[in-house]
XYZ file of C-alpha atoms in Angstrom:
580
model
C -21.702 -37.206 -19.258
C -21.068 -35.311 -16.047
C -17.696 -33.726 -15.577
C -15.735 -35.277 -12.777
C -15.320 -32.960 -9.790
C -11.758 -31.790 -9.247
C -10.530 -31.765 -5.671
C -8.989 -28.618 -4.310
C -5.593 -30.194 -3.944
C -5.748 -32.290 -7.104
C -4.518 -31.794 -10.656
C -5.608 -28.579 -12.304
C -7.482 -28.752 -15.619
C -7.326 -25.963 -18.160
C -3.801 -24.888 -17.283
C -1.697 -26.395 -20.041
C 0.592 -23.426 -20.217
C 3.564 -23.377 -22.552
C 6.174 -23.306 -19.816
C 4.586 -26.243 -17.967
C 5.253 -28.762 -20.691
C 8.593 -29.350 -19.000
C 10.098 -28.535 -15.605
C 11.500 -25.054 -15.151
C 15.083 -24.822 -16.318
C 17.894 -23.594 -14.118
C 17.852 -20.304 -16.047
C 14.160 -19.769 -15.293
C 14.626 -20.407 -11.589
C 17.703 -18.158 -11.401
C 15.789 -15.436 -13.268
C 12.902 -15.669 -10.800
C 15.227 -15.536 -7.796
C 17.145 -12.585 -9.286
C 13.965 -10.568 -9.922
C 12.720 -11.387 -6.421
C 16.011 -10.111 -4.986
C 15.626 -6.962 -7.104
C 12.158 -6.490 -5.617
C 13.456 -6.848 -2.051
C 16.201 -4.282 -2.718
C 13.585 -1.944 -4.210
C 11.433 -2.159 -1.086
C 14.289 -1.311 1.285
C 15.914 1.323 -0.951
C 15.055 4.821 0.328
C 12.859 3.436 3.086
C 13.819 6.264 5.461
C 12.938 8.987 2.946
C 10.173 11.496 3.595
C 9.330 11.461 -0.107
C 8.423 7.812 -0.704
C 5.006 7.088 -2.255
C 2.614 6.933 0.673
C -0.737 8.029 2.036
C -1.302 11.143 4.121
C -2.386 9.002 7.081
C 1.204 7.998 7.846
C 2.016 11.069 9.908
C -1.227 11.064 11.947
C -0.531 7.406 12.775
C 3.064 8.250 13.702
C 1.726 11.087 15.867
C -0.532 8.701 17.803
C 2.214 6.082 18.191
C 4.725 8.643 19.476
C 2.410 10.205 22.050
C 1.182 6.807 23.238
C 4.796 5.684 23.676
C 5.559 8.865 25.637
C 2.632 8.129 27.962
C 4.308 4.878 29.001
C 1.062 2.916 28.593
C -0.346 0.728 25.816
C -3.805 2.257 26.231
C -5.543 4.601 25.878
C -4.177 5.826 22.574
C -2.941 9.406 22.776
C -3.288 12.385 20.435
C -3.403 16.160 20.678
C -6.383 16.034 18.306
C -9.303 14.352 20.071
C -11.228 13.590 16.882
C -8.429 11.369 15.598
C -7.287 9.691 18.813
C -9.065 6.394 18.114
C -8.932 6.618 14.346
C -7.737 2.994 14.061
C -7.397 -0.029 16.381
C -4.228 -0.136 18.478
C -2.167 -2.884 16.820
C -0.347 -0.645 14.311
C 0.505 1.844 17.044
C 1.760 -0.914 19.330
C 3.876 -2.162 16.440
C 5.392 1.321 16.092
C 5.983 1.551 19.833
C 7.892 -1.724 19.858
C 9.895 -1.105 16.668
C 11.072 2.308 17.957
C 11.786 0.952 21.467
C 9.063 3.066 23.059
C 10.011 6.091 20.988
C 13.691 6.056 21.981
C 14.782 5.304 18.398
C 12.349 7.579 16.606
C 13.145 7.305 12.895
C 11.251 6.562 9.725
C 13.294 3.403 9.187
C 12.325 1.987 12.582
C 8.663 2.826 12.015
C 8.520 1.384 8.514
C 10.670 -1.740 8.385
C 8.070 -3.998 10.144
C 5.586 -3.168 7.389
C 8.130 -4.132 4.731
C 8.621 -7.439 6.539
C 4.842 -7.935 6.535
C 4.740 -7.240 2.794
C 7.544 -9.712 2.148
C 5.777 -12.291 4.337
C 2.668 -11.861 2.181
C 4.878 -12.369 -0.881
C 6.005 -15.660 0.673
C 2.379 -16.792 1.069
C 1.601 -15.721 -2.486
C 4.629 -17.562 -3.837
C 3.875 -20.758 -1.934
C 0.247 -20.751 -3.039
C 1.215 -20.003 -6.632
C 3.613 -22.942 -6.497
C 0.952 -25.236 -5.036
C -1.991 -24.429 -7.327
C 0.181 -24.548 -10.456
C 1.091 -28.160 -9.815
C 4.231 -27.390 -7.787
C 5.797 -25.317 -10.556
C 8.498 -23.238 -8.876
C 8.631 -20.586 -11.609
C 4.928 -19.806 -11.220
C 5.413 -19.373 -7.489
C 8.301 -16.969 -8.042
C 6.330 -14.980 -10.626
C 3.339 -14.759 -8.264
C 5.500 -13.322 -5.454
C 7.162 -10.858 -7.835
C 3.844 -9.718 -9.357
C 2.475 -9.042 -5.860
C 5.505 -6.879 -5.066
C 5.274 -5.153 -8.474
C 1.770 -3.823 -7.816
C 1.936 -0.099 -7.145
C -0.572 -0.421 -4.290
C 1.768 -2.901 -2.595
C 4.699 -0.532 -3.071
C 2.725 2.519 -1.942
C 0.860 1.057 1.043
C 3.151 -1.833 1.967
C 6.165 0.244 3.036
C 5.056 3.352 5.006
C 3.737 3.319 8.569
C 0.175 2.424 7.555
C -2.293 -0.290 8.513
C -2.381 -2.038 5.143
C 0.676 -4.303 5.283
C -0.371 -6.101 8.471
C -4.038 -6.094 7.533
C -3.438 -7.693 4.119
C -1.147 -10.391 5.548
C -3.485 -11.525 8.307
C -6.643 -11.400 6.190
C -5.062 -13.265 3.265
C -3.680 -15.950 5.588
C -7.091 -17.698 6.086
C -7.576 -18.119 2.337
C -3.994 -19.324 2.018
C -4.548 -21.946 4.726
C -7.677 -23.305 3.057
C -6.355 -23.437 -0.490
C -2.850 -24.586 0.374
C -4.083 -27.357 2.662
C -6.861 -28.399 0.278
C -9.136 -31.165 1.517
C -7.303 -31.451 4.830
C -7.928 -27.768 5.634
C -11.551 -27.697 4.467
C -12.363 -30.844 6.449
C -10.497 -29.743 9.590
C -13.118 -29.593 12.377
C -11.295 -27.317 14.826
C -7.605 -26.715 14.182
C -7.819 -24.731 10.927
C -10.969 -22.768 11.965
C -9.247 -21.774 15.214
C -6.167 -20.659 13.296
C -8.323 -18.693 10.861
C -10.212 -17.059 13.733
C -6.979 -15.886 15.354
C -5.612 -14.594 12.033
C -8.808 -12.684 11.235
C -8.933 -11.251 14.757
C -5.381 -9.899 14.454
C -6.277 -8.459 11.035
C -9.300 -6.707 12.544
C -7.091 -5.205 15.252
C -5.054 -3.593 12.480
C -7.952 -2.017 10.597
C -11.573 -2.566 11.641
C -14.117 -5.119 12.831
C -16.083 -4.274 9.650
C -13.626 -6.329 7.597
C -15.159 -9.457 9.124
C -18.059 -9.011 6.670
C -16.148 -9.431 3.383
C -13.773 -12.010 4.866
C -16.661 -13.952 6.412
C -18.630 -13.919 3.170
C -15.558 -15.047 1.246
C -14.891 -17.930 3.631
C -18.578 -18.921 3.664
C -18.690 -19.067 -0.116
C -15.468 -21.095 -0.246
C -16.875 -23.651 2.199
C -20.175 -23.758 0.297
C -18.364 -24.257 -2.981
C -16.259 -27.008 -1.474
C -19.540 -28.759 -0.594
C -20.544 -28.433 -4.280
C -23.269 -25.910 -3.361
C -25.210 -28.393 -1.209
C -26.732 -26.160 1.510
C -27.665 -29.025 3.813
C -24.163 -30.430 3.878
C -22.706 -26.930 4.264
C -24.988 -26.170 7.230
C -24.251 -29.515 8.833
C -20.482 -29.588 8.454
C -19.245 -25.996 8.073
C -21.585 -23.394 9.528
C -20.303 -23.954 13.070
C -16.755 -23.248 11.798
C -17.823 -19.859 10.476
C -19.590 -19.050 13.742
C -16.455 -20.051 15.649
C -14.280 -17.880 13.380
C -16.615 -14.888 13.797
C -16.856 -15.200 17.584
C -13.128 -15.738 18.058
C -12.088 -12.879 15.757
C -14.604 -10.462 17.281
C -13.510 -11.588 20.736
C -9.907 -10.707 19.908
C -11.029 -7.327 18.550
C -13.145 -6.738 21.677
C -9.987 -6.875 23.801
C -9.504 -3.253 22.756
C -12.737 -2.309 24.554
C -11.926 -4.558 27.514
C -8.508 -3.043 28.231
C -9.007 0.576 27.131
C -9.712 2.814 30.167
C -12.184 4.833 28.071
C -14.251 2.349 26.002
C -16.989 4.933 25.440
C -14.536 7.103 23.511
C -13.577 4.095 21.402
C -17.252 3.490 20.628
C -17.972 7.110 19.733
C -14.818 7.849 17.747
C -14.131 4.524 16.052
C -17.373 2.551 15.791
C -19.737 5.461 15.188
C -17.456 8.046 13.611
C -14.955 5.960 11.670
C -17.105 2.984 10.590
C -20.786 3.913 10.642
C -19.776 7.145 8.926
C -18.720 5.137 5.868
C -22.422 4.779 4.992
C -23.173 8.495 5.308
C -23.565 9.846 1.741
C -22.493 13.339 2.903
C -24.827 15.191 0.566
C -26.929 13.400 -2.042
C -29.016 10.368 -1.179
C -27.287 7.038 -0.668
C -28.604 5.524 -3.921
C -27.815 8.575 -6.028
C -24.231 8.610 -4.799
C -23.975 4.865 -5.339
C -24.727 5.083 -9.063
C -23.680 8.609 -10.029
C -20.869 11.010 -9.294
C -17.281 10.775 -8.183
C -17.922 8.204 -5.458
C -20.159 5.859 -7.441
C -19.564 2.154 -7.949
C -18.393 2.932 -11.489
C -15.337 4.642 -10.045
C -14.570 1.442 -8.124
C -14.716 -0.773 -11.216
C -11.164 0.043 -12.402
C -9.964 -0.294 -8.794
C -7.946 -3.452 -9.301
C -6.197 -1.901 -12.281
C -5.476 1.275 -10.330
C -3.981 -0.809 -7.524
C -1.771 -2.577 -10.059
C -0.341 0.707 -11.362
C 2.099 -0.055 -14.168
C 0.635 -3.570 -14.366
C -2.917 -2.313 -14.932
C -3.074 -3.621 -18.519
C -1.858 -7.013 -17.290
C -4.663 -7.115 -14.713
C -7.362 -6.276 -17.258
C -5.834 -8.735 -19.725
C -5.904 -11.508 -17.104
C -9.556 -10.745 -16.356
C -10.361 -10.806 -20.065
C -8.555 -14.116 -20.528
C -10.519 -15.665 -17.642
C -13.822 -14.543 -19.165
C -12.765 -15.865 -22.574
C -11.858 -19.239 -21.103
C -15.256 -19.498 -19.431
C -17.070 -18.376 -22.585
C -15.189 -20.904 -24.717
C -15.873 -23.569 -22.073
C -12.167 -23.961 -21.426
C -12.811 -24.414 -17.764
C -10.771 -22.575 -15.188
C -9.090 -24.788 -12.653
C -10.865 -25.372 -9.373
C -8.307 -23.304 -7.447
C -8.539 -20.445 -9.924
C -12.303 -20.305 -9.378
C -11.821 -20.002 -5.619
C -9.439 -17.080 -6.126
C -11.622 -15.324 -8.699
C -14.648 -15.594 -6.408
C -12.699 -13.902 -3.605
C -11.732 -11.084 -5.991
C -15.385 -10.654 -7.000
C -16.837 -10.928 -3.488
C -14.540 -8.238 -2.093
C -15.455 -5.890 -4.943
C -19.206 -6.405 -4.438
C -19.035 -5.889 -0.674
C -17.195 -2.573 -0.990
C -19.731 -1.269 -3.470
C -22.099 -0.696 -0.548
C -20.238 1.796 1.707
C -20.766 5.360 0.490
C -16.993 5.898 0.565
C -15.450 3.822 -2.226
C -11.750 3.562 -2.913
C -9.479 1.123 -4.706
C -7.568 0.964 -1.410
C -10.430 -1.122 0.005
C -9.648 -3.859 -2.555
C -6.103 -4.468 -1.340
C -7.025 -7.719 0.432
C -7.718 -9.365 -2.945
C -4.482 -8.243 -4.629
C -2.487 -11.310 -3.409
C -5.085 -13.571 -5.047
C -4.901 -11.487 -8.216
C -1.108 -11.841 -8.277
C -1.458 -15.635 -8.227
C -4.048 -15.549 -11.005
C -1.737 -13.438 -13.154
C 1.194 -15.745 -12.521
C -0.859 -18.785 -13.585
C -1.399 -17.293 -17.053
C 1.767 -15.177 -17.352
C 3.085 -17.007 -20.412
C -0.330 -17.059 -22.068
C -0.866 -13.306 -21.897
C -1.057 -11.456 -25.185
C 2.399 -10.194 -26.093
C 0.929 -6.793 -26.926
C -0.076 -6.431 -23.257
C 3.486 -7.159 -22.192
C 4.793 -4.839 -24.924
C 2.511 -1.985 -23.838
C 3.404 -2.483 -20.154
C 7.139 -2.509 -20.874
C 6.735 0.543 -23.120
C 4.901 2.422 -20.353
C 7.696 1.530 -17.920
C 10.297 2.732 -20.427
C 8.472 6.019 -20.979
C 8.129 6.485 -17.205
C 11.846 5.916 -16.614
C 12.738 8.226 -19.521
C 10.457 10.956 -18.156
C 12.003 10.653 -14.689
C 15.500 10.845 -16.155
C 14.521 13.858 -18.256
C 13.077 15.674 -15.242
C 16.258 14.942 -13.305
C 18.360 16.387 -16.128
C 16.169 19.502 -16.370
C 16.288 19.940 -12.618
C 20.064 19.719 -12.574
C 20.309 22.270 -15.380
C 17.892 24.589 -13.593
C 19.648 24.414 -10.238
C 23.032 24.885 -11.855
C 25.110 22.282 -10.033
C 25.453 18.520 -9.800
C 22.567 16.710 -8.141
C 22.974 13.228 -9.592
C 26.152 11.289 -10.224
C 27.407 10.046 -13.561
C 27.025 6.474 -12.280
C 23.285 7.002 -11.908
C 23.084 8.320 -15.462
C 24.997 5.315 -16.829
C 22.782 2.849 -14.958
C 19.687 4.610 -16.269
C 21.005 4.409 -19.836
C 21.791 0.690 -19.479
C 18.308 -0.036 -18.143
C 16.653 1.854 -20.992
C 18.785 0.046 -23.576
C 17.716 -3.285 -22.105
C 14.059 -2.313 -22.209
C 14.306 -1.081 -25.789
C 15.920 -4.410 -26.711
C 12.993 -6.287 -25.151
C 10.565 -4.165 -27.176
C 12.393 -5.144 -30.372
C 12.608 -8.849 -29.482
C 9.124 -9.998 -28.347
C 10.312 -13.279 -26.825
C 12.210 -11.273 -24.187
C 9.069 -9.510 -22.974
C 7.891 -12.127 -20.431
C 11.320 -11.970 -18.818
C 11.888 -8.195 -18.751
C 8.433 -6.714 -18.109
C 8.515 -7.287 -14.345
C 12.111 -6.057 -13.886
C 11.036 -2.943 -15.823
C 8.453 -2.148 -13.133
C 11.036 -2.287 -10.360
C 13.442 -0.240 -12.481
C 10.754 2.465 -12.654
C 10.335 2.396 -8.851
C 14.098 2.637 -8.340
C 14.341 5.509 -10.829
C 11.616 7.391 -8.963
C 13.316 6.870 -5.607
C 16.666 7.921 -7.082
C 15.124 11.078 -8.525
C 13.596 12.011 -5.161
C 16.818 11.230 -3.282
C 17.915 14.824 -3.751
C 15.523 15.718 -0.917
C 17.332 13.376 1.441
C 20.670 15.057 0.779
C 21.976 18.457 1.872
C 19.455 20.340 -0.276
C 16.501 18.697 1.464
C 17.749 18.656 5.050
C 18.649 21.220 7.654
C 22.327 21.239 8.611
C 23.314 19.446 11.785
C 24.436 22.751 13.302
C 20.906 24.088 12.771
C 19.371 20.972 14.312
C 21.550 21.348 17.393
C 20.715 25.041 17.640
C 16.942 24.512 17.856
C 17.062 21.336 19.954
C 14.795 21.781 22.952
C 13.210 24.879 21.388
C 9.611 25.243 20.205
C 9.481 25.495 16.416
C 6.236 26.298 14.605
C 5.921 24.522 11.251
C 3.388 24.674 8.395
C 0.897 21.883 7.687
C -2.361 21.463 5.758
C -3.351 17.915 6.775
C -4.037 16.346 10.157
C -0.777 15.965 12.107
C 1.321 16.410 8.931
C 3.653 18.532 11.058
C 4.893 15.234 12.522
C 7.349 14.931 9.609
C 9.401 17.832 10.999
C 10.363 15.688 13.989
C 12.521 13.731 11.540
C 13.977 16.943 10.065
C 14.613 18.679 13.391
C 15.055 15.878 15.937
C 15.052 17.166 19.484
C 12.955 20.257 18.738
C 9.490 20.756 20.192
C 7.413 20.809 17.000
C 4.106 22.701 16.877
C 1.980 23.158 13.787
C 0.162 26.094 12.232
C -2.221 25.884 9.288
C -0.520 26.898 6.062
C -3.720 26.993 4.006
C -5.081 30.135 5.674
C -2.885 32.391 3.495
C -1.745 34.406 6.500
C 0.861 37.021 5.550
C 4.420 36.275 6.569
C 4.643 39.421 8.641
C 1.731 38.258 10.816
C 3.277 34.809 11.247
C 6.560 36.325 12.337
C 4.738 38.380 14.955
C 2.953 35.358 16.432
C 5.667 32.701 16.363
C 9.185 33.310 17.745
C 10.722 30.347 15.886
C 8.951 29.198 12.746
C 9.338 27.656 9.325
C 7.767 29.342 6.310
C 7.426 28.048 2.769
C 7.598 30.206 -0.344
C 8.139 29.787 -4.113
C 11.732 29.748 -5.293
C 11.304 32.988 -7.222
C 9.786 34.828 -4.222
C 12.079 37.432 -2.622
C 13.650 36.571 0.711
C 12.945 39.107 3.418
C 15.985 41.256 4.138
C 15.210 41.895 7.796
C 14.761 38.182 8.705
C 17.172 36.213 10.842
C 17.455 32.979 8.868
C 18.831 30.008 10.803
C 18.597 27.556 7.940
C 16.863 26.676 4.712
C 16.027 23.639 2.635
C 14.096 22.633 -0.470
C 10.726 20.930 -0.126
C 8.845 19.049 -2.828
C 5.697 20.871 -3.869
C 2.732 18.585 -3.359
C 0.444 19.447 -6.256
C 0.998 21.147 -9.583
C -1.604 22.686 -11.865
C -1.856 21.729 -15.534
C -0.065 24.940 -16.484
C 2.762 24.220 -14.049
C 3.172 20.674 -15.403
C 3.388 22.025 -18.966
C 5.965 24.577 -17.834
C 8.022 21.798 -16.206
C 7.986 19.778 -19.426
C 9.242 22.865 -21.266
C 12.227 22.961 -18.927
C 11.175 25.195 -16.030
C 11.383 22.462 -13.422
C 12.788 23.863 -10.203
C 10.356 26.784 -9.994
C 7.285 24.529 -10.035
C 8.691 21.416 -8.372
C 10.311 22.976 -5.328
C 9.355 25.222 -2.461
C 11.916 27.063 -0.372
C 11.654 26.525 3.367
C 13.153 29.090 5.704
C 13.714 28.586 9.422
C 13.255 32.061 10.904
C 14.266 33.297 14.341
C 12.035 36.214 15.339
C 13.099 36.375 18.959
C 14.446 39.656 20.219
C 18.028 39.444 21.419
């Protein structure tokens, strides 16, 4: 007997989860709302800090946005480094221009808060879709939104001034529209395809026209699957929709070329350099790099787990459960299959560029959050136990490093209130480890507790120890200050430390002696280890502590033994070498 086809918007087979035997209780709903509120607080807490988890591209993007705003024109994009002027399409930079009021309110908060709003808007889509595909179960929708916000990739790339927050929202929106609307959306002849085309076009203007390939393949497969894999019906009723979506989205992206005064530079720098370069193996042959070495497809395979961070075991467990259900012929629901196919398609597509990174899989993380939420109460308790244990160990390690740091520095860095809150959180997590039935309710809050602990630990750099005094800032306002950097436009961060100064960068990775630097630069900032002697003949205007970017294995071992400050901090000195 043939199995009856399940409509997209119909009842979902194979999802008889424990918590769906009865409507969610008031406690469950209040718990979900409380954890969601905790997540929102976590995303805004420390948003203006220089030390938040981020990618090095934030400061080059800020550099381009600032100079473009100063030019008074939307296009062309501006940069002092020609090779990175058109590194990305203009939409992120326009967003930064508007949020900072054309650079008049130049702060990290103003640059970043629109991306947080984008991330929260994606959480809304995830929650609504989780609610819909679970049979309108409000708790599943809340869990889906919280899981999306608990992914480390969301936390790392969804808050700083980067392209990912806007890109993920606009490129997930088409799949949301199809699955949420069900039959109505799939059968829509013009309205939904036009909406999808506009959404994809805006997404391309955040990142790249190349993203039309994975999104287009995903949409094509969804339409084909909706037609029950009947090619003739698909070609007759849906192929024109995909053509319309492609033409409309590429037309929106092409506005960049139409309005930019120098379209040839856009072609050379962005199309050829930024996109075609992704297929350059940069050394070995394309096939050899595809299957062997650091950039092979095998390094991409754990990508979804790496994006999940502390929830990596949950991701792999959800994948394993899906495979087990298929193997045991406990069919996945129709909506689950759509989502899993999108996860798989995106992975396969990004196996082909020679540059492979888990960051390229971000567009599928909202779908993965929904899939996790659908089976949250069916996950093996040992997965939840291990995840909560990892969170507890992480929070304990952060607290221990904070204590060692305070002992090393010799004065109070963190308040007693912070210590009490940390102890209460750890006690709650230990209790959940001892009482397994608490695990489904405390695992996700544990992730956000770890993020808050990390931000609290790094908050010392946003206080007096990590900032130049206001008197120093006033003293160098309007002056040219040379600052160290070792990554493209990383000197841009000093505009937030010394607002009003004319910041210029010098390469700090050339190992130039300090005496030579002092001869070449009248006003400069130098970095040195804490135990290095301070020059006696220097005129020091101010100093601060900077977080050291990378530690060797020996330095990490020394930190764990208690020698924290020496290997965690660098001393920055603002030197005045001008002759009176």
